[in-house]
GROMACS .gro file of C-alpha atoms in nm:
model
  308
    1MET     CA    1  -0.356  -3.339   1.862
    2SER     CA    2  -0.086  -3.072   1.863
    3GLU     CA    3  -0.035  -2.828   2.136
    4VAL     CA    4  -0.139  -2.548   1.911
    5GLN     CA    5  -0.472  -2.737   1.825
    6SER     CA    6  -0.551  -2.829   2.176
    7THR     CA    7  -0.495  -2.461   2.307
    8PHE     CA    8  -0.739  -2.312   2.052
    9GLN     CA    9  -0.986  -2.590   1.990
   10LEU     CA   10  -1.252  -2.370   2.165
   11ASN     CA   11  -1.233  -2.126   1.865
   12ASN     CA   12  -1.116  -1.839   2.090
   13TYR     CA   13  -1.425  -1.862   2.312
   14SER     CA   14  -1.289  -1.722   2.646
   15ILE     CA   15  -1.379  -1.958   2.953
   16PHE     CA   16  -1.300  -1.642   3.172
   17THR     CA   17  -1.544  -1.382   3.019
   18GLY     CA   18  -1.794  -1.611   2.829
   19LYS     CA   19  -1.731  -1.397   2.521
   20LYS     CA   20  -1.549  -1.450   2.196
   21GLU     CA   21  -1.232  -1.257   2.215
   22ILE     CA   22  -1.109  -1.029   1.933
   23MET     CA   23  -0.808  -1.180   1.759
   24PRO     CA   24  -0.513  -1.020   1.579
   25ILE     CA   25  -0.503  -1.021   1.206
   26TYR     CA   26  -0.190  -1.125   1.013
   27MET     CA   27  -0.078  -1.104   0.667
   28ASP     CA   28   0.157  -1.360   0.523
   29ARG     CA   29   0.362  -1.374   0.213
   30HIS     CA   30   0.418  -1.711   0.016
   31ASP     CA   31   0.676  -1.703  -0.276
   32LEU     CA   32   0.492  -1.924  -0.524
   33SER     CA   33   0.691  -1.929  -0.857
   34GLY     CA   34   0.514  -2.114  -1.133
   35ALA     CA   35   0.179  -2.145  -0.930
   36THR     CA   36  -0.140  -2.074  -1.082
   37ALA     CA   37  -0.464  -1.903  -0.960
   38LYS     CA   38  -0.614  -2.255  -0.923
   39ASP     CA   39  -0.343  -2.371  -0.727
   40VAL     CA   40  -0.374  -2.088  -0.475
   41ALA     CA   41  -0.737  -2.115  -0.470
   42GLN     CA   42  -0.720  -2.485  -0.366
   43ALA     CA   43  -0.461  -2.420  -0.109
   44HIS     CA   44  -0.682  -2.154   0.033
   45GLN     CA   45  -0.976  -2.379   0.054
   46LYS     CA   46  -0.774  -2.641   0.211
   47ASP     CA   47  -0.693  -2.366   0.492
   48LEU     CA   48  -1.055  -2.306   0.534
   49ASN     CA   49  -1.141  -2.676   0.560
   50ILE     CA   50  -0.926  -2.706   0.878
   51GLN     CA   51  -0.905  -2.360   1.011
   52ASP     CA   52  -1.117  -2.418   1.314
   53ARG     CA   53  -0.888  -2.664   1.461
   54PHE     CA   54  -0.629  -2.387   1.499
   55GLY     CA   55  -0.853  -2.123   1.610
   56CYS     CA   56  -0.801  -1.921   1.289
   57ARG     CA   57  -1.028  -1.754   1.025
   58GLY     CA   58  -0.906  -1.700   0.668
   59LEU     CA   59  -1.044  -1.371   0.560
   60THR     CA   60  -0.915  -1.345   0.197
   61TYR     CA   61  -0.592  -1.356  -0.015
   62TRP     CA   62  -0.420  -1.178  -0.311
   63PHE     CA   63  -0.236  -1.370  -0.580
   64ASP     CA   64   0.007  -1.222  -0.847
   65GLU     CA   65   0.076  -1.491  -1.088
   66GLU     CA   66   0.327  -1.246  -1.283
   67ARG     CA   67   0.545  -1.213  -0.969
   68GLY     CA   68   0.479  -1.551  -0.823
   69ALA     CA   69   0.362  -1.421  -0.488
   70ALA     CA   70   0.051  -1.468  -0.263
   71PHE     CA   71  -0.048  -1.276   0.041
   72CYS     CA   72  -0.303  -1.435   0.275
   73LEU     CA   73  -0.506  -1.231   0.544
   74VAL     CA   74  -0.599  -1.446   0.847
   75GLU     CA   75  -0.761  -1.373   1.186
   76ALA     CA   76  -0.569  -1.594   1.434
   77PRO     CA   77  -0.451  -1.622   1.801
   78ASN     CA   78  -0.098  -1.573   1.700
   79ILE     CA   79   0.169  -1.624   1.430
   80ASN     CA   80   0.225  -1.997   1.512
   81CYS     CA   81  -0.127  -2.085   1.454
   82VAL     CA   82  -0.115  -1.929   1.121
   83LYS     CA   83   0.200  -2.149   1.029
   84GLU     CA   84   0.063  -2.453   1.182
   85MET     CA   85  -0.271  -2.420   0.974
   86HIS     CA   86  -0.096  -2.375   0.652
   87ASN     CA   87   0.146  -2.641   0.733
   88HIS     CA   88  -0.145  -2.905   0.830
   89ALA     CA   89  -0.351  -2.788   0.537
   90HIS     CA   90  -0.104  -2.789   0.237
   91GLY     CA   91   0.265  -2.753   0.356
   92LEU     CA   92   0.299  -2.403   0.204
   93VAL     CA   93   0.450  -2.240   0.506
   94PRO     CA   94   0.462  -1.865   0.482
   95HIS     CA   95   0.796  -1.698   0.394
   96GLN     CA   96   0.710  -1.403   0.617
   97ILE     CA   97   0.401  -1.305   0.858
   98ILE     CA   98   0.332  -0.951   0.994
   99GLU     CA   99   0.046  -0.855   1.216
  100VAL     CA  100  -0.166  -0.587   1.042
  101GLU     CA  101  -0.464  -0.356   1.108
  102SER     CA  102  -0.785  -0.442   0.894
  103LYS     CA  103  -0.858  -0.058   0.830
  104VAL     CA  104  -0.518  -0.009   0.693
  105VAL     CA  105  -0.521  -0.328   0.472
  106GLU     CA  106  -0.851  -0.211   0.331
  107ALA     CA  107  -0.731   0.147   0.269
  108PHE     CA  108  -0.434   0.027   0.060
  109LEU     CA  109  -0.570  -0.281  -0.101
  110GLY     CA  110  -0.946  -0.206  -0.119
  111ARG     CA  111  -1.088  -0.510   0.075
  112ILE     CA  112  -1.049  -0.739   0.361
  113HIS     CA  113  -1.286  -1.016   0.224
  114ASP     CA  114  -1.332  -1.218  -0.076
  115PRO     CA  115  -1.445  -0.997  -0.380
  116GLN     CA  116  -1.801  -1.091  -0.532
  117PRO     CA  117  -1.758  -1.351  -0.796
  118ASP     CA  118  -1.734  -1.210  -1.150
  119ASN     CA  119  -1.683  -1.478  -1.414
  120ASN     CA  120  -1.399  -1.624  -1.194
  121ILE     CA  121  -1.559  -1.941  -1.068
  122ASP     CA  122  -1.433  -2.271  -1.210
  123ASP     CA  123  -1.633  -2.571  -1.282
  124SER     CA  124  -1.600  -2.706  -0.927
  125GLY     CA  125  -1.741  -2.370  -0.786
  126LEU     CA  126  -1.394  -2.262  -0.653
  127LEU     CA  127  -1.345  -1.884  -0.662
  128LEU     CA  128  -1.033  -1.812  -0.863
  129LEU     CA  129  -0.820  -1.475  -0.774
  130ASN     CA  130  -0.552  -1.328  -0.972
  131ASP     CA  131  -0.571  -1.006  -0.782
  132PRO     CA  132  -0.216  -0.864  -0.724
  133ALA     CA  133  -0.140  -0.686  -0.404
  134PHE     CA  134   0.138  -0.481  -0.573
  135ARG     CA  135   0.063  -0.105  -0.537
  136ALA     CA  136   0.172   0.225  -0.653
  137ILE     CA  137   0.209   0.466  -0.371
  138MET     CA  138   0.196   0.839  -0.393
  139SER     CA  139   0.312   1.101  -0.144
  140ILE     CA  140   0.185   1.452  -0.207
  141GLU     CA  141   0.278   1.766  -0.030
  142LEU     CA  142   0.168   2.136  -0.105
  143GLU     CA  143   0.475   2.343  -0.078
  144ASP     CA  144   0.483   2.610   0.171
  145SER     CA  145   0.121   2.539   0.280
  146GLU     CA  146   0.173   2.680   0.620
  147LEU     CA  147   0.254   3.019   0.462
  148ILE     CA  148  -0.043   3.039   0.242
  149ASN     CA  149  -0.229   3.201   0.575
  150TYR     CA  150   0.049   3.471   0.598
  151ARG     CA  151   0.068   3.546   0.213
  152VAL     CA  152  -0.332   3.600   0.165
  153LYS     CA  153  -0.589   3.745   0.386
  154HIS     CA  154  -0.847   3.526   0.553
  155PRO     CA  155  -1.095   3.406   0.432
  156HIS     CA  156  -0.921   3.382   0.099
  157SER     CA  157  -0.678   3.133   0.248
  158LYS     CA  158  -0.946   2.902   0.349
  159ASN     CA  159  -1.067   2.912  -0.013
  160ILE     CA  160  -0.735   2.829  -0.137
  161HIS     CA  161  -0.699   2.522   0.089
  162GLN     CA  162  -1.056   2.406  -0.007
  163ALA     CA  163  -0.992   2.448  -0.372
  164TYR     CA  164  -0.654   2.250  -0.330
  165HIS     CA  165  -0.833   1.962  -0.137
  166GLU     CA  166  -1.124   1.948  -0.395
  167LEU     CA  167  -0.883   1.925  -0.684
  168ILE     CA  168  -0.686   1.635  -0.546
  169ARG     CA  169  -1.014   1.459  -0.448
  170LYS     CA  170  -1.147   1.486  -0.800
  171ILE     CA  171  -0.821   1.376  -0.972
  172LEU     CA  172  -0.780   1.070  -0.725
  173ASP     CA  173  -1.150   0.973  -0.804
  174GLN     CA  174  -1.072   1.003  -1.174
  175PHE     CA  175  -0.774   0.774  -1.165
  176GLU     CA  176  -0.902   0.535  -0.905
  177GLY     CA  177  -0.649   0.642  -0.633
  178ARG     CA  178  -0.728   0.535  -0.265
  179LYS     CA  179  -0.666   0.805  -0.014
  180VAL     CA  180  -0.477   0.621   0.270
  181GLU     CA  181  -0.347   0.921   0.479
  182HIS     CA  182  -0.462   1.288   0.481
  183VAL     CA  183  -0.265   1.527   0.712
  184LYS     CA  184  -0.326   1.899   0.656
  185ASP     CA  185  -0.228   1.949   0.302
  186GLY     CA  186  -0.032   1.630   0.260
  187PHE     CA  187  -0.168   1.309   0.109
  188LEU     CA  188  -0.059   0.934   0.090
  189VAL     CA  189  -0.244   0.762  -0.180
  190SER     CA  190  -0.252   0.388  -0.308
  191PHE     CA  191  -0.308   0.301  -0.667
  192ALA     CA  192  -0.350  -0.062  -0.810
  193SER     CA  193  -0.258   0.086  -1.160
  194VAL     CA  194   0.103   0.197  -1.204
  195ALA     CA  195  -0.006   0.402  -1.512
  196ASN     CA  196  -0.299   0.564  -1.321
  197ALA     CA  197  -0.050   0.666  -1.042
  198ALA     CA  198   0.187   0.843  -1.296
  199CYS     CA  199  -0.105   0.990  -1.502
  200SER     CA  200  -0.265   1.137  -1.188
  201ALA     CA  201   0.063   1.300  -1.081
  202LEU     CA  202   0.081   1.471  -1.417
  203GLU     CA  203  -0.283   1.568  -1.404
  204ILE     CA  204  -0.243   1.725  -1.049
  205GLN     CA  205   0.045   1.931  -1.167
  206THR     CA  206  -0.135   2.050  -1.475
  207LYS     CA  207  -0.460   2.129  -1.330
  208LEU     CA  208  -0.302   2.304  -1.021
  209GLU     CA  209  -0.154   2.554  -1.257
  210LEU     CA  210  -0.502   2.646  -1.379
  211VAL     CA  211  -0.635   2.672  -1.010
  212SER     CA  212  -0.330   2.908  -0.928
  213ALA     CA  213  -0.414   3.121  -1.192
  214LYS     CA  214  -0.766   3.144  -1.108
  215LEU     CA  215  -0.709   3.219  -0.730
  216GLY     CA  216  -0.418   3.466  -0.800
  217VAL     CA  217  -0.159   3.259  -0.568
  218LYS     CA  218   0.100   3.018  -0.709
  219LEU     CA  219   0.046   2.671  -0.586
  220LEU     CA  220   0.315   2.410  -0.617
  221THR     CA  221   0.299   2.056  -0.511
  222LYS     CA  222   0.572   1.806  -0.454
  223ILE     CA  223   0.508   1.443  -0.539
  224GLY     CA  224   0.707   1.126  -0.462
  225LEU     CA  225   0.607   0.795  -0.644
  226SER     CA  226   0.717   0.451  -0.549
  227ALA     CA  227   0.574   0.086  -0.612
  228GLY     CA  228   0.601  -0.231  -0.422
  229VAL     CA  229   0.425  -0.539  -0.233
  230PRO     CA  230   0.292  -0.528   0.138
  231ILE     CA  231   0.542  -0.727   0.280
  232THR     CA  232   0.923  -0.694   0.234
  233GLU     CA  233   1.237  -0.745   0.482
  234ASP     CA  234   1.160  -0.436   0.696
  235ASN     CA  235   0.845  -0.613   0.855
  236ALA     CA  236   0.611  -0.319   0.811
  237PHE     CA  237   0.298  -0.302   0.583
  238PHE     CA  238   0.404  -0.144   0.260
  239GLY     CA  239   0.693  -0.004   0.476
  240ASP     CA  240   0.965   0.028   0.215
  241THR     CA  241   0.735   0.157  -0.047
  242ILE     CA  242   0.575   0.429   0.168
  243GLN     CA  243   0.927   0.541   0.299
  244GLN     CA  244   1.053   0.576  -0.059
  245ALA     CA  245   0.754   0.769  -0.165
  246LYS     CA  246   0.765   1.003   0.131
  247ARG     CA  247   1.139   1.049   0.109
  248SER     CA  248   1.097   1.141  -0.273
  249CYS     CA  249   0.826   1.384  -0.195
  250GLU     CA  250   1.035   1.543   0.099
  251ILE     CA  251   1.351   1.618  -0.139
  252ALA     CA  252   1.144   1.712  -0.445
  253ARG     CA  253   1.119   2.068  -0.544
  254GLY     CA  254   0.793   2.235  -0.580
  255GLY     CA  255   0.613   2.142  -0.901
  256HIS     CA  256   0.820   1.841  -0.951
  257ILE     CA  257   0.753   1.461  -0.951
  258LEU     CA  258   1.016   1.208  -0.840
  259ILE     CA  259   0.959   0.847  -0.934
  260SER     CA  260   1.118   0.540  -0.787
  261SER     CA  261   1.322   0.284  -1.019
  262SER     CA  262   1.073   0.029  -0.887
  263LEU     CA  263   0.774   0.206  -1.036
  264LYS     CA  264   0.949   0.296  -1.361
  265GLU     CA  265   0.998  -0.075  -1.423
  266TYR     CA  266   0.627  -0.105  -1.453
  267LEU     CA  267   0.551   0.190  -1.669
  268SER     CA  268   0.460   0.129  -2.030
  269GLY     CA  269   0.656   0.291  -2.310
  270ASP     CA  270   0.382   0.550  -2.384
  271ASN     CA  271   0.343   0.644  -2.013
  272LEU     CA  272   0.728   0.681  -1.962
  273LYS     CA  273   0.767   0.878  -2.288
  274GLN     CA  274   0.486   1.113  -2.177
  275LEU     CA  275   0.666   1.183  -1.842
  276ASN     CA  276   1.000   1.221  -1.980
  277GLU     CA  277   0.859   1.501  -2.201
  278GLN     CA  278   0.778   1.695  -1.854
  279PRO     CA  279   1.086   1.896  -1.730
  280SER     CA  280   0.946   1.853  -1.380
  281PHE     CA  281   0.984   1.475  -1.406
  282LYS     CA  282   1.272   1.279  -1.261
  283VAL     CA  283   1.337   0.887  -1.220
  284PHE     CA  284   1.561   0.773  -0.937
  285LYS     CA  285   1.840   0.528  -1.022
  286THR     CA  286   1.871   0.242  -0.792
  287ALA     CA  287   2.208   0.360  -0.666
  288GLU     CA  288   2.060   0.706  -0.598
  289GLU     CA  289   1.783   0.538  -0.397
  290ASP     CA  290   2.026   0.324  -0.195
  291PHE     CA  291   2.242   0.638  -0.102
  292LEU     CA  292   1.953   0.839  -0.009
  293LYS     CA  293   1.817   0.556   0.218
  294GLN     CA  294   2.165   0.519   0.388
  295LEU     CA  295   2.187   0.896   0.422
  296ILE     CA  296   1.852   0.938   0.576
  297ARG     CA  297   1.935   0.646   0.820
  298VAL     CA  298   2.268   0.791   0.926
  299THR     CA  299   2.136   1.133   0.979
  300GLY     CA  300   1.841   1.021   1.156
  301ALA     CA  301   2.057   0.821   1.398
  302LEU     CA  302   2.321   1.097   1.441
  303TRP     CA  303   2.147   1.423   1.400
  304ASN     CA  304   2.189   1.527   1.761
  305ASP     CA  305   2.543   1.422   1.800
  306PRO     CA  306   2.756   1.724   1.828
  307GLU     CA  307   3.068   1.553   1.676
  308PHE     CA  308   2.857   1.436   1.364
   0.00000   0.00000   0.00000
């Protein structure tokens, strides 16, 4: 029996408190080019068969056959226990592991447990999941929102904010966007569909013009769109994708939509044609994204240097 097994053989039952301790939750990434949904389902079942020996609890996973990637969500005492469980179960040691919060995972990905079976059970009773964790992320800001209270009289300013929030809520529901973050008049939204993300951005701009006319005040949103997977080199949950969306939103002009090259890659020809017809739409080139990322990194580190 390994040190990891012997240490957590009690399934995290504390001999000091007599209570089951709350364990951290980890998400790992497996690069599995050529794997099928059945291959991954079988590996997941092997994890479940021996998880108690390592004090772990496999919650669920996401598999993207097109991109050859699987992401496992595991409750475990530490990262090493996750690695040991995978290694002993099937030998597919994760390429990367990060600690996550269950509420954040659910906000972005929609679940933290296996979905209900829906014609995806094989003859052996195995649940097959081909459910990508790839998401489009939208960052929305209402331009000069703090000035609305000064431009119009109360309580009309309150009505303006309420109308704006209600519009955003309806459009996000229509295009199946998951609201991840809401700070004042800014939103961070997750979409399983890249097309829905792009179409909802256009719908927001179009419908906001009608709301503006009705309220008698010009309202403009700045929108940044990006796309990616939960774990990349920066070791933060959707870190690169969120930062790209927020950076794009920050530098966008009012009434404009900035889209990352990563999201454009997955747009269909019709969606892209529709966007290109909009004068307020721009796609970042990879070189532009790299330059912006470096510029923000440097200015962030040196902004208070008098010689900068």
